Amino acid sequence: MRSIGHDQQKQRSIWYRLNIDIPLLVGILCLLTLGLCVVYSAGGQNADMAIRHAKRIGIALFVMFFVAQIPPLIYRKWAVPAFVVGISLLVAVLLFGHVGKGAQRWIDLGFTMFQPSEIMKLIVPIMIAWYVSQFNLPTKIIHIIVAFTLVLIPTLLIAKQPDLGTSLLIASSGIFVIFLAGASWKLIGTCGVLASGFAPILWLFLMKDYQKQRVLTFLNPEQDPLGSGYHIIQSKIAIGSGGLQGKGWLQGTQSQLEFLPERHTDFIFAVFSEEFGLIGVTLLLLVYLAIVMRGLWIAISAEHAFTKLLAGSLTLTFFVYVFVNIGMVSGLLPVVGVPLPLVSYGGTSMVTLMAGFGILMAISTHRRFIA
Amino acid sequence: MPSAKRVVIRNHSAEANLFARRAFITLLGVIVILLVLFNNIYELEISSYEKYQTRSNSNRIKLLPVAPNRGLIYDRNGVLLAENKPIYSLEVIPEQVEDLEAAIKSVSELLEIPQEKQTKLFESLRSKRRFKPLELISRLSDQQVALFSVNQHKFPGLFIDARLKRYYPFADLTTHSLGYVARINRRDEIKLEEQGKEENYAATRNIGKLGLERFYQDILHGTIGHQEVEINNQGRIIRTLNFTPPVPGKDLTLTLDIELQMIAKRALSGKRGAIVAIDPRDGGVLAMYSNPSYNGNLFVHGISSKNYKKLLSSHDRPLVNRTVQGYPPASTIKPLLALTGLEEEVITPEKEIYDPGFYQLPGIETKRRDWKKWGHGKVNLSKSLEQSCNVYYYDLSYKLGITKIARMMEKFGFGEYTGIDIYEENRAIMPSVEWKRARYNQPWYGGETLSVGIGQSFWTVTPLQLAQAMSILVNQGQIKVPHLLKATTEVTLTEAENSDGIPQRIETVIEMPIDEKPPIVLKKDKYWGIVLDGMHNTVQKVGATGYPAFKGSKYDAAGKTGSAQTANIAQDEKYDAETTQENQRDNAMFVAFAPYEKPEIVVAVAIENVAKGGGGTNAAPVARQIMDQYFGNRVIVSKKKHPHHNETYGEQYLDSNTNKKISSGNN
């Protein structure tokens, strides 16, 4: 027994030295492998696309591994300067940014296009966690108001680009910190009421026409089956026709015959459901649940309020991706541009997510040294 | 660092508990949300599976209609009258051609296509789906097909497509009876929709427009087949999933004899007129030809307006089917009037009248002249037919009155459709008191009855009606509806049972039943024989009106001549000295049947505006040619000697083996 225990200790220490959290890594690899398969199918069995996707997976894994080596408390020191730089970049984007797909999101760095809102997905939870963790928990109302304001600035700047999906993710990453820090239920209830009061203001002043159209389409997709309702209808047909067992890998007619739009990016879940059916969907949801549980466990086990809050926020934001994407593809939520995390084709969001997992792993593995 | 101070007084375990509680709450939230998502997917994939499965299939599966092959048409001896001939068109799939312009240019050079057509091609190629075949050149000549086939490897993306088009090998010989097919137009579409047939015609391009092609459209058309294909979101065909072959239309075998048609055409060449020959035994139409005719094939490809105008404005009016067009019957209906006289007991066969060369109604000055200036002298029934004595029939019709004549003639089908299986039939006119009241709102005048008595005045009959009336006469009252369709043949291919693996052809032939109407019953059956005898004499007795034409024939024919005055069918012609003169000439008519005993063929001939002479010299020889062709070398003589005119009766060609010849003749 002892020898086994010794071996385990020794084994754990190898991964510890590499700062890798094994359960998290297994879950992530599951999703990445699955993503590669579905992207290959959704891309019309295009090997080039699958290879490009595989390369991005490699880069993302490297980023994760690299980030995992950074002791998490370093982020606390750099939180404020990073936040200030991030906000400046967002303002710069609005002023001089590159326009693409009807939105102003990129800054042209000459060699590559840079999307400041992506990096803010990490900076905002770090910033809020830094701010909230300075004070005793539960956070006092005055600090909550300050924290909320800090969240609102980047959220509004990104919503103005407009990028509803990212601003939603950034807002929730900040709000999760506030919630986990123990905001009183009374306050949460009040905010809920205020938010519903805010909705008409959002509708009238902040949302662009195409965003309003998405919401209207969400409410009644069949009204305009060939126009803006087409995405949702075809997506529901793809999911529904998958049935229990699915049509089989590479056999989905909705995706292979190109009825489904955006099938390798935002609507990849529809491809997956069509080809793997309810059984596949159930397994996928369980993998996501496992990753969330592991993330929350890392948060609970973390030793500092800052790392706890950061880990919790990163985990839950990851889940917001899952919820918003699957919700929109299956017709529960309006169409918002959020990818299915670690499965959808597309480099930027995957790298950010994997960097987030790197931070989680750092939190999970660096505590001994810090303690 | 102020934070360091605070950290010291922080209750770490309380904070950790608070955090763990919150984390646990969020985990519950996560699970609830996952359950909501799962429930929604369950709704889609399990509860509404069939709905979405159907919608998915209707997205990707398309039924492509496949047109059935049209049934073929044969004459009574199996000669093909209407076939489906492949025609070739050059097609292109634009996306498979690298340099479309160059390809079209070089293919145009190869096939010698004029420059202006090339520019049209380029225009038609714009804004079309690039993966669908487009027709570059329709109706390639055989030479062009051969030229392209040899050079096909130089033109990837271009290919030759074969389609079946109706073709009538005998062209104008059959147009008036067969009719033709042509492109389905808007009016046809509406009709098909009303009849609920549009689905069956989804892939069909042509439809019967005239004649048998129109009448038997449904039988000839067949049932549509379907190719079930999988398509992508742009409609490109990915693969064929299923194929339901179309059921070809039934083949028709007609009662027509194409050789008789040929003779009819030859006999009428240079004349305007019509011939109808019917087999009185079953009502089958043996020949039906209207001259001049036109080529029905012109209409299959869509006739050019220039050609159509030419047909329309032609003085000879080839578009008119004269076999079903009204002509004054003239003396050809005298046998039927004589029969009416016998039936109404106004005359007897023996009773004679005196013909001084004219007829006067009692108390009226006007004299109606006979065609023979000095009269026929004493005339009985048989002589009235042999010599076509007008005075006899003036007297007869005066005694009968119009109503009795009209009622009897209506029984023979005059003024009514015969019921033949084409739609172009004309009723013509059987005048009567009621008819004149309805048509002109005028009373009937006695003098008009006299004109009716010699088949003139308002009375018109179609050659078909005339042949049919004669057919009823020779059948002694039996009415067999004339028809062109003899049998239908359904060809089915069975699954290969034999070792060769070739599907077996099964032909199901359905013979058309003889369609009969209630017969005409006379008070005495012998009246039929008396009249038929008179017609026999008209042809067989030396010096009778029909004798010269049938002199020397080896079958025993009977008939009746007729010459109608100033029958001008064309009503809307401008005055022109030459044509007017021609239009005022007589029409020549003739009806005949043979053999006298057990008749097999009845012929009616109408020729417009003959140069000189009447039915006996112009129309009877035409009927003779038809009958000569029909009987060929058969020799038929009557068993029974003629009761009245033994001494002048016919010419016997055989003095022995009489019985044998007759029986063989009836085979």
mmCIF file of N, CA, C and O in Angstrom, chain A residues 133 135-138 179-183 185 222 233-234 236-237 239-241 243 247 253-254 257-259 269 273 277-278 282 289 293 296 299 305 308 316 319 323 330 332, chain B residues 6 9-10 12 15-16 18-20 22-23 25-27 30-31 33-34 36-38 40-42 44-46 48-49 52-53 55-56 59-60 230-234 238:
data_model
loop_
_atom_site.group_PDB
_atom_site.id
_atom_site.type_symbol
_atom_site.label_atom_id
_atom_site.label_comp_id
_atom_site.label_asym_id
_atom_site.label_seq_id
_atom_site.Cartn_x
_atom_site.Cartn_y
_atom_site.Cartn_z
ATOM 1 N N SER A 133 -10.891 40.766 -3.795
ATOM 2 C CA SER A 133 -10.150 39.976 -2.806
ATOM 3 C C SER A 133 -9.362 40.859 -1.834
ATOM 4 O O SER A 133 -8.790 40.367 -0.878
ATOM 5 N N PHE A 135 -10.698 42.974 0.019
ATOM 6 C CA PHE A 135 -11.568 43.232 1.175
ATOM 7 C C PHE A 135 -12.098 41.906 1.703
ATOM 8 O O PHE A 135 -12.041 40.873 1.036
ATOM 9 N N ASN A 136 -12.646 42.017 2.947
ATOM 10 C CA ASN A 136 -13.227 40.816 3.539
ATOM 11 C C ASN A 136 -14.437 40.351 2.737
ATOM 12 O O ASN A 136 -15.151 41.158 2.138
ATOM 13 N N LEU A 137 -14.614 39.045 2.766
ATOM 14 C CA LEU A 137 -15.812 38.481 2.133
ATOM 15 C C LEU A 137 -16.839 38.268 3.226
ATOM 16 O O LEU A 137 -16.461 37.908 4.350
ATOM 17 N N PRO A 138 -18.116 38.400 3.037
ATOM 18 C CA PRO A 138 -18.737 38.906 1.803
ATOM 19 C C PRO A 138 -18.449 40.391 1.558
ATOM 20 O O PRO A 138 -18.302 41.141 2.513
ATOM 21 N N PHE A 179 -20.532 37.442 -7.503
ATOM 22 C CA PHE A 179 -21.460 36.486 -6.882
ATOM 23 C C PHE A 179 -20.707 35.531 -5.952
ATOM 24 O O PHE A 179 -21.113 35.291 -4.818
ATOM 25 N N LEU A 180 -19.584 35.001 -6.443
ATOM 26 C CA LEU A 180 -18.835 34.037 -5.648
ATOM 27 C C LEU A 180 -18.252 34.689 -4.397
ATOM 28 O O LEU A 180 -18.039 34.034 -3.378
ATOM 29 N N ALA A 181 -18.019 36.003 -4.497
ATOM 30 C CA ALA A 181 -17.481 36.718 -3.339
ATOM 31 C C ALA A 181 -18.549 36.946 -2.278
ATOM 32 O O ALA A 181 -18.285 37.547 -1.247
ATOM 33 N N GLY A 182 -19.740 36.495 -2.576
ATOM 34 C CA GLY A 182 -20.771 36.484 -1.549
ATOM 35 C C GLY A 182 -21.687 37.695 -1.539
ATOM 36 O O GLY A 182 -22.108 38.127 -0.474
ATOM 37 N N ALA A 183 -21.981 38.262 -2.701
ATOM 38 C CA ALA A 183 -22.954 39.349 -2.768
ATOM 39 C C ALA A 183 -24.264 38.876 -2.156
ATOM 40 O O ALA A 183 -24.677 37.737 -2.381
ATOM 41 N N TRP A 185 -28.073 38.111 -1.256
ATOM 42 C CA TRP A 185 -29.170 37.692 -2.142
ATOM 43 C C TRP A 185 -30.127 38.842 -2.409
ATOM 44 O O TRP A 185 -30.721 38.933 -3.477
ATOM 45 N N GLU A 222 -39.836 30.915 -37.882
ATOM 46 C CA GLU A 222 -40.540 30.450 -39.081
ATOM 47 C C GLU A 222 -41.119 31.614 -39.888
ATOM 48 O O GLU A 222 -41.540 31.446 -41.017
ATOM 49 N N ILE A 233 -33.854 27.512 -38.177
ATOM 50 C CA ILE A 233 -34.683 26.415 -38.698
ATOM 51 C C ILE A 233 -33.809 25.252 -39.150
ATOM 52 O O ILE A 233 -34.025 24.104 -38.765
ATOM 53 N N GLN A 234 -32.793 25.562 -39.941
ATOM 54 C CA GLN A 234 -31.935 24.485 -40.448
ATOM 55 C C GLN A 234 -31.193 23.800 -39.304
ATOM 56 O O GLN A 234 -30.963 22.593 -39.331
ATOM 57 N N LYS A 236 -32.285 23.498 -36.169
ATOM 58 C CA LYS A 236 -33.221 22.624 -35.444
ATOM 59 C C LYS A 236 -33.517 21.363 -36.248
ATOM 60 O O LYS A 236 -33.658 20.274 -35.682
ATOM 61 N N ILE A 237 -33.608 21.523 -37.577
ATOM 62 C CA ILE A 237 -33.838 20.339 -38.416
ATOM 63 C C ILE A 237 -32.653 19.377 -38.270
ATOM 64 O O ILE A 237 -32.822 18.161 -38.138
ATOM 65 N N ILE A 239 -30.531 19.076 -35.740
ATOM 66 C CA ILE A 239 -30.523 18.430 -34.425
ATOM 67 C C ILE A 239 -31.641 17.396 -34.361
ATOM 68 O O ILE A 239 -31.410 16.236 -34.018
ATOM 69 N N GLY A 240 -32.861 17.829 -34.713
ATOM 70 C CA GLY A 240 -34.031 16.954 -34.588
ATOM 71 C C GLY A 240 -33.906 15.687 -35.407
ATOM 72 O O GLY A 240 -34.303 14.609 -34.972
ATOM 73 N N SER A 241 -33.330 15.817 -36.622
ATOM 74 C CA SER A 241 -33.261 14.634 -37.480
ATOM 75 C C SER A 241 -32.156 13.681 -37.039
ATOM 76 O O SER A 241 -32.017 12.597 -37.582
ATOM 77 N N GLY A 243 -32.005 12.282 -34.058
ATOM 78 C CA GLY A 243 -32.639 11.210 -33.305
ATOM 79 C C GLY A 243 -31.772 10.718 -32.160
ATOM 80 O O GLY A 243 -30.870 11.421 -31.701
ATOM 81 N N LYS A 247 -27.078 10.216 -37.282
ATOM 82 C CA LYS A 247 -26.964 9.644 -38.629
ATOM 83 C C LYS A 247 -25.593 9.030 -38.854
ATOM 84 O O LYS A 247 -25.347 8.400 -39.886
ATOM 85 N N THR A 253 -26.901 14.700 -43.221
ATOM 86 C CA THR A 253 -27.269 15.278 -44.516
ATOM 87 C C THR A 253 -27.367 16.798 -44.444
ATOM 88 O O THR A 253 -27.016 17.489 -45.384
ATOM 89 N N GLN A 254 -27.839 17.311 -43.332
ATOM 90 C CA GLN A 254 -27.985 18.762 -43.205
ATOM 91 C C GLN A 254 -26.632 19.445 -43.338
ATOM 92 O O GLN A 254 -26.521 20.518 -43.915
ATOM 93 N N LEU A 257 -24.648 18.234 -46.970
ATOM 94 C CA LEU A 257 -25.246 18.825 -48.164
ATOM 95 C C LEU A 257 -25.374 20.343 -48.018
ATOM 96 O O LEU A 257 -26.042 20.998 -48.811
ATOM 97 N N GLU A 258 -24.770 20.858 -46.980
ATOM 98 C CA GLU A 258 -24.584 22.302 -46.810
ATOM 99 C C GLU A 258 -25.880 23.081 -46.606
ATOM 100 O O GLU A 258 -25.963 24.243 -46.969
ATOM 101 N N PHE A 259 -26.897 22.408 -46.033
ATOM 102 C CA PHE A 259 -28.104 23.160 -45.708
ATOM 103 C C PHE A 259 -27.879 24.015 -44.470
ATOM 104 O O PHE A 259 -28.519 25.026 -44.279
ATOM 105 N N PHE A 269 -22.445 22.533 -33.060
ATOM 106 C CA PHE A 269 -23.203 21.643 -32.189
ATOM 107 C C PHE A 269 -24.316 20.938 -32.969
ATOM 108 O O PHE A 269 -24.621 19.776 -32.719
ATOM 109 N N SER A 273 -24.884 17.019 -33.150
ATOM 110 C CA SER A 273 -26.150 16.375 -32.764
ATOM 111 C C SER A 273 -26.709 15.539 -33.901
ATOM 112 O O SER A 273 -27.258 14.474 -33.686
ATOM 113 N N GLY A 277 -26.428 12.132 -32.461
ATOM 114 C CA GLY A 277 -27.706 11.914 -31.799
ATOM 115 C C GLY A 277 -27.713 12.283 -30.334
ATOM 116 O O GLY A 277 -26.769 12.888 -29.810
ATOM 117 N N LEU A 278 -28.780 11.905 -29.667
ATOM 118 C CA LEU A 278 -28.961 12.267 -28.262
ATOM 119 C C LEU A 278 -27.890 11.616 -27.387
ATOM 120 O O LEU A 278 -27.444 12.194 -26.405
ATOM 121 N N THR A 282 -25.592 13.741 -24.904
ATOM 122 C CA THR A 282 -25.537 13.472 -23.468
ATOM 123 C C THR A 282 -24.084 13.332 -23.003
ATOM 124 O O THR A 282 -23.682 13.921 -21.992
ATOM 125 N N LEU A 289 -19.802 19.037 -17.984
ATOM 126 C CA LEU A 289 -20.113 19.058 -16.553
ATOM 127 C C LEU A 289 -18.877 18.667 -15.745
ATOM 128 O O LEU A 289 -18.535 19.298 -14.731
ATOM 129 N N MET A 293 -17.045 20.858 -12.965
ATOM 130 C CA MET A 293 -16.888 20.371 -11.585
ATOM 131 C C MET A 293 -15.418 20.410 -11.162
ATOM 132 O O MET A 293 -15.084 20.814 -10.044
ATOM 133 N N LEU A 296 -14.464 24.005 -10.529
ATOM 134 C CA LEU A 296 -14.980 24.508 -9.255
ATOM 135 C C LEU A 296 -14.210 23.887 -8.082
ATOM 136 O O LEU A 296 -13.972 24.540 -7.072
ATOM 137 N N ALA A 299 -11.160 25.715 -7.652
ATOM 138 C CA ALA A 299 -11.450 27.016 -7.024
ATOM 139 C C ALA A 299 -11.617 26.851 -5.520
ATOM 140 O O ALA A 299 -11.060 27.618 -4.731
ATOM 141 N N ALA A 305 -8.196 34.039 -1.636
ATOM 142 C CA ALA A 305 -9.470 34.543 -2.150
ATOM 143 C C ALA A 305 -9.327 34.900 -3.626
ATOM 144 O O ALA A 305 -10.210 34.599 -4.446
ATOM 145 N N LYS A 308 -9.197 31.721 -5.723
ATOM 146 C CA LYS A 308 -10.530 31.097 -5.658
ATOM 147 C C LYS A 308 -11.476 31.781 -6.636
ATOM 148 O O LYS A 308 -12.127 31.143 -7.467
ATOM 149 N N LEU A 316 -16.815 29.190 -14.621
ATOM 150 C CA LEU A 316 -18.222 29.458 -14.923
ATOM 151 C C LEU A 316 -18.383 30.182 -16.262
ATOM 152 O O LEU A 316 -19.355 29.950 -16.982
ATOM 153 N N PHE A 319 -18.516 27.785 -18.823
ATOM 154 C CA PHE A 319 -19.833 27.175 -18.941
ATOM 155 C C PHE A 319 -20.832 28.099 -19.651
ATOM 156 O O PHE A 319 -21.736 27.624 -20.342
ATOM 157 N N PHE A 323 -23.512 27.107 -22.473
ATOM 158 C CA PHE A 323 -24.942 27.357 -22.374
ATOM 159 C C PHE A 323 -25.432 28.247 -23.523
ATOM 160 O O PHE A 323 -26.422 27.925 -24.198
ATOM 161 N N SER A 330 -29.952 25.345 -30.465
ATOM 162 C CA SER A 330 -31.157 24.518 -30.345
ATOM 163 C C SER A 330 -32.406 25.368 -30.208
ATOM 164 O O SER A 330 -33.482 24.849 -29.963
ATOM 165 N N LEU A 332 -33.186 27.835 -28.011
ATOM 166 C CA LEU A 332 -33.621 28.327 -26.704
ATOM 167 C C LEU A 332 -33.295 29.798 -26.535
ATOM 168 O O LEU A 332 -33.986 30.518 -25.840
ATOM 169 N N ARG B 6 -5.118 43.681 6.587
ATOM 170 C CA ARG B 6 -6.468 43.103 6.532
ATOM 171 C C ARG B 6 -6.419 41.601 6.456
ATOM 172 O O ARG B 6 -7.216 40.918 7.065
ATOM 173 N N ILE B 9 -6.402 39.922 9.686
ATOM 174 C CA ILE B 9 -7.622 39.816 10.499
ATOM 175 C C ILE B 9 -8.736 39.077 9.756
ATOM 176 O O ILE B 9 -9.848 38.955 10.217
ATOM 177 N N ARG B 10 -8.433 38.607 8.573
ATOM 178 C CA ARG B 10 -9.480 37.909 7.800
ATOM 179 C C ARG B 10 -9.783 36.549 8.396
ATOM 180 O O ARG B 10 -8.879 35.841 8.835
ATOM 181 N N HIS B 12 -10.294 33.256 7.419
ATOM 182 C CA HIS B 12 -10.078 32.485 6.189
ATOM 183 C C HIS B 12 -11.041 31.335 6.035
ATOM 184 O O HIS B 12 -11.567 31.088 4.958
ATOM 185 N N GLU B 15 -14.448 32.612 5.058
ATOM 186 C CA GLU B 15 -14.446 33.008 3.644
ATOM 187 C C GLU B 15 -14.477 31.790 2.743
ATOM 188 O O GLU B 15 -15.219 31.746 1.758
ATOM 189 N N ALA B 16 -13.666 30.767 3.113
ATOM 190 C CA ALA B 16 -13.611 29.545 2.308
ATOM 191 C C ALA B 16 -14.972 28.867 2.301
ATOM 192 O O ALA B 16 -15.443 28.369 1.280
ATOM 193 N N LEU B 18 -17.904 30.342 2.783
ATOM 194 C CA LEU B 18 -18.796 31.160 1.948
ATOM 195 C C LEU B 18 -18.564 30.864 0.474
ATOM 196 O O LEU B 18 -19.501 30.623 -0.287
ATOM 197 N N PHE B 19 -17.298 30.825 0.097
ATOM 198 C CA PHE B 19 -16.980 30.584 -1.292
ATOM 199 C C PHE B 19 -17.462 29.199 -1.741
ATOM 200 O O PHE B 19 -18.058 29.040 -2.796
ATOM 201 N N ALA B 20 -17.216 28.203 -0.858
ATOM 202 C CA ALA B 20 -17.616 26.843 -1.204
ATOM 203 C C ALA B 20 -19.128 26.773 -1.372
ATOM 204 O O ALA B 20 -19.640 26.112 -2.283
ATOM 205 N N ARG B 22 -21.117 29.218 -2.235
ATOM 206 C CA ARG B 22 -21.476 29.873 -3.501
ATOM 207 C C ARG B 22 -21.115 28.993 -4.703
ATOM 208 O O ARG B 22 -21.863 28.888 -5.671
ATOM 209 N N ALA B 23 -19.945 28.378 -4.600
ATOM 210 C CA ALA B 23 -19.513 27.495 -5.687
ATOM 211 C C ALA B 23 -20.505 26.342 -5.857
ATOM 212 O O ALA B 23 -20.860 25.952 -6.964
ATOM 213 N N ILE B 25 -23.668 26.394 -5.020
ATOM 214 C CA ILE B 25 -24.900 26.932 -5.615
ATOM 215 C C ILE B 25 -24.753 27.058 -7.130
ATOM 216 O O ILE B 25 -25.633 26.670 -7.897
ATOM 217 N N THR B 26 -23.576 27.591 -7.553
ATOM 218 C CA THR B 26 -23.388 27.737 -8.993
ATOM 219 C C THR B 26 -23.349 26.368 -9.666
ATOM 220 O O THR B 26 -23.847 26.200 -10.777
ATOM 221 N N LEU B 27 -22.783 25.379 -8.976
ATOM 222 C CA LEU B 27 -22.761 24.035 -9.563
ATOM 223 C C LEU B 27 -24.185 23.524 -9.770
ATOM 224 O O LEU B 27 -24.511 22.962 -10.822
ATOM 225 N N VAL B 30 -25.467 25.194 -12.685
ATOM 226 C CA VAL B 30 -24.911 24.583 -13.900
ATOM 227 C C VAL B 30 -25.672 23.304 -14.247
ATOM 228 O O VAL B 30 -26.065 23.083 -15.404
ATOM 229 N N ILE B 31 -25.942 22.501 -13.228
ATOM 230 C CA ILE B 31 -26.628 21.229 -13.482
ATOM 231 C C ILE B 31 -28.050 21.495 -13.989
ATOM 232 O O ILE B 31 -28.516 20.866 -14.938
ATOM 233 N N ILE B 33 -29.108 24.100 -15.571
ATOM 234 C CA ILE B 33 -29.037 24.593 -16.958
ATOM 235 C C ILE B 33 -28.740 23.446 -17.931
ATOM 236 O O ILE B 33 -29.338 23.351 -19.008
ATOM 237 N N LEU B 34 -27.848 22.562 -17.517
ATOM 238 C CA LEU B 34 -27.548 21.412 -18.369
ATOM 239 C C LEU B 34 -28.790 20.557 -18.589
ATOM 240 O O LEU B 34 -29.038 20.056 -19.691
ATOM 241 N N VAL B 36 -31.852 21.663 -18.512
ATOM 242 C CA VAL B 36 -32.719 22.408 -19.440
ATOM 243 C C VAL B 36 -32.261 22.172 -20.878
ATOM 244 O O VAL B 36 -33.069 21.897 -21.769
ATOM 245 N N LEU B 37 -30.939 22.290 -21.082
ATOM 246 C CA LEU B 37 -30.413 22.063 -22.430
ATOM 247 C C LEU B 37 -30.726 20.647 -22.898
ATOM 248 O O LEU B 37 -31.170 20.430 -24.022
ATOM 249 N N PHE B 38 -30.491 19.687 -21.986
ATOM 250 C CA PHE B 38 -30.725 18.290 -22.342
ATOM 251 C C PHE B 38 -32.193 18.086 -22.716
ATOM 252 O O PHE B 38 -32.520 17.449 -23.712
ATOM 253 N N ASN B 40 -34.269 20.238 -23.842
ATOM 254 C CA ASN B 40 -34.566 20.861 -25.137
ATOM 255 C C ASN B 40 -34.086 19.980 -26.298
ATOM 256 O O ASN B 40 -34.788 19.794 -27.294
ATOM 257 N N ILE B 41 -32.886 19.430 -26.145
ATOM 258 C CA ILE B 41 -32.364 18.544 -27.196
ATOM 259 C C ILE B 41 -33.221 17.283 -27.281
ATOM 260 O O ILE B 41 -33.503 16.770 -28.367
ATOM 261 N N TYR B 42 -33.658 16.803 -26.105
ATOM 262 C CA TYR B 42 -34.514 15.616 -26.078
ATOM 263 C C TYR B 42 -35.806 15.882 -26.855
ATOM 264 O O TYR B 42 -36.239 15.073 -27.669
ATOM 265 N N LEU B 44 -36.200 17.917 -29.289
ATOM 266 C CA LEU B 44 -35.913 17.978 -30.719
ATOM 267 C C LEU B 44 -35.613 16.589 -31.283
ATOM 268 O O LEU B 44 -36.125 16.204 -32.333
ATOM 269 N N GLU B 45 -34.769 15.845 -30.589
ATOM 270 C CA GLU B 45 -34.248 14.615 -31.178
ATOM 271 C C GLU B 45 -35.149 13.409 -30.950
ATOM 272 O O GLU B 45 -35.086 12.448 -31.708
ATOM 273 N N ILE B 46 -35.930 13.426 -29.894
ATOM 274 C CA ILE B 46 -36.768 12.257 -29.596
ATOM 275 C C ILE B 46 -38.242 12.579 -29.831
ATOM 276 O O ILE B 46 -38.907 11.945 -30.660
ATOM 277 N N SER B 48 -39.785 15.213 -31.251
ATOM 278 C CA SER B 48 -40.147 15.740 -32.575
ATOM 279 C C SER B 48 -39.305 15.107 -33.674
ATOM 280 O O SER B 48 -39.161 15.673 -34.749
ATOM 281 N N TYR B 49 -38.738 13.939 -33.364
ATOM 282 C CA TYR B 49 -37.798 13.321 -34.310
ATOM 283 C C TYR B 49 -38.408 13.174 -35.704
ATOM 284 O O TYR B 49 -37.804 13.559 -36.705
ATOM 285 N N TYR B 52 -38.777 16.414 -37.706
ATOM 286 C CA TYR B 52 -37.524 16.958 -38.231
ATOM 287 C C TYR B 52 -36.876 16.016 -39.238
ATOM 288 O O TYR B 52 -36.197 16.446 -40.165
ATOM 289 N N GLN B 53 -37.094 14.725 -39.030
ATOM 290 C CA GLN B 53 -36.598 13.752 -40.002
ATOM 291 C C GLN B 53 -37.230 14.036 -41.368
ATOM 292 O O GLN B 53 -36.551 14.068 -42.401
ATOM 293 N N ARG B 55 -38.556 16.841 -42.379
ATOM 294 C CA ARG B 55 -38.100 18.121 -42.927
ATOM 295 C C ARG B 55 -36.682 18.013 -43.457
ATOM 296 O O ARG B 55 -36.333 18.655 -44.448
ATOM 297 N N SER B 56 -35.894 17.211 -42.800
ATOM 298 C CA SER B 56 -34.523 17.006 -43.283
ATOM 299 C C SER B 56 -34.550 16.334 -44.642
ATOM 300 O O SER B 56 -33.822 16.716 -45.567
ATOM 301 N N ASN B 59 -35.674 18.547 -47.337
ATOM 302 C CA ASN B 59 -34.572 19.437 -47.696
ATOM 303 C C ASN B 59 -33.725 18.833 -48.798
ATOM 304 O O ASN B 59 -33.363 19.485 -49.760
ATOM 305 N N ARG B 60 -33.421 17.547 -48.635
ATOM 306 C CA ARG B 60 -32.360 16.982 -49.465
ATOM 307 C C ARG B 60 -32.881 16.092 -50.575
ATOM 308 O O ARG B 60 -32.174 15.831 -51.533
ATOM 309 N N GLU B 230 -30.809 12.966 -54.366
ATOM 310 C CA GLU B 230 -30.379 13.763 -53.230
ATOM 311 C C GLU B 230 -29.728 15.024 -53.766
ATOM 312 O O GLU B 230 -28.886 14.957 -54.660
ATOM 313 N N ILE B 231 -30.135 16.151 -53.232
ATOM 314 C CA ILE B 231 -29.558 17.412 -53.692
ATOM 315 C C ILE B 231 -28.913 18.133 -52.523
ATOM 316 O O ILE B 231 -29.204 17.838 -51.364
ATOM 317 N N ASN B 232 -28.027 19.072 -52.825
ATOM 318 C CA ASN B 232 -27.464 19.896 -51.757
ATOM 319 C C ASN B 232 -28.213 21.230 -51.702
ATOM 320 O O ASN B 232 -29.215 21.411 -52.384
ATOM 321 N N ASN B 233 -27.702 22.151 -50.872
ATOM 322 C CA ASN B 233 -28.460 23.386 -50.646
ATOM 323 C C ASN B 233 -28.557 24.247 -51.899
ATOM 324 O O ASN B 233 -29.347 25.157 -51.977
ATOM 325 N N GLN B 234 -27.729 23.954 -52.913
ATOM 326 C CA GLN B 234 -27.817 24.725 -54.147
ATOM 327 C C GLN B 234 -28.590 23.997 -55.233
ATOM 328 O O GLN B 234 -28.648 24.440 -56.367
ATOM 329 N N ILE B 238 -26.608 15.153 -56.023
ATOM 330 C CA ILE B 238 -25.459 14.443 -55.460
ATOM 331 C C ILE B 238 -25.492 12.980 -55.893
ATOM 332 O O ILE B 238 -24.494 12.419 -56.312
#
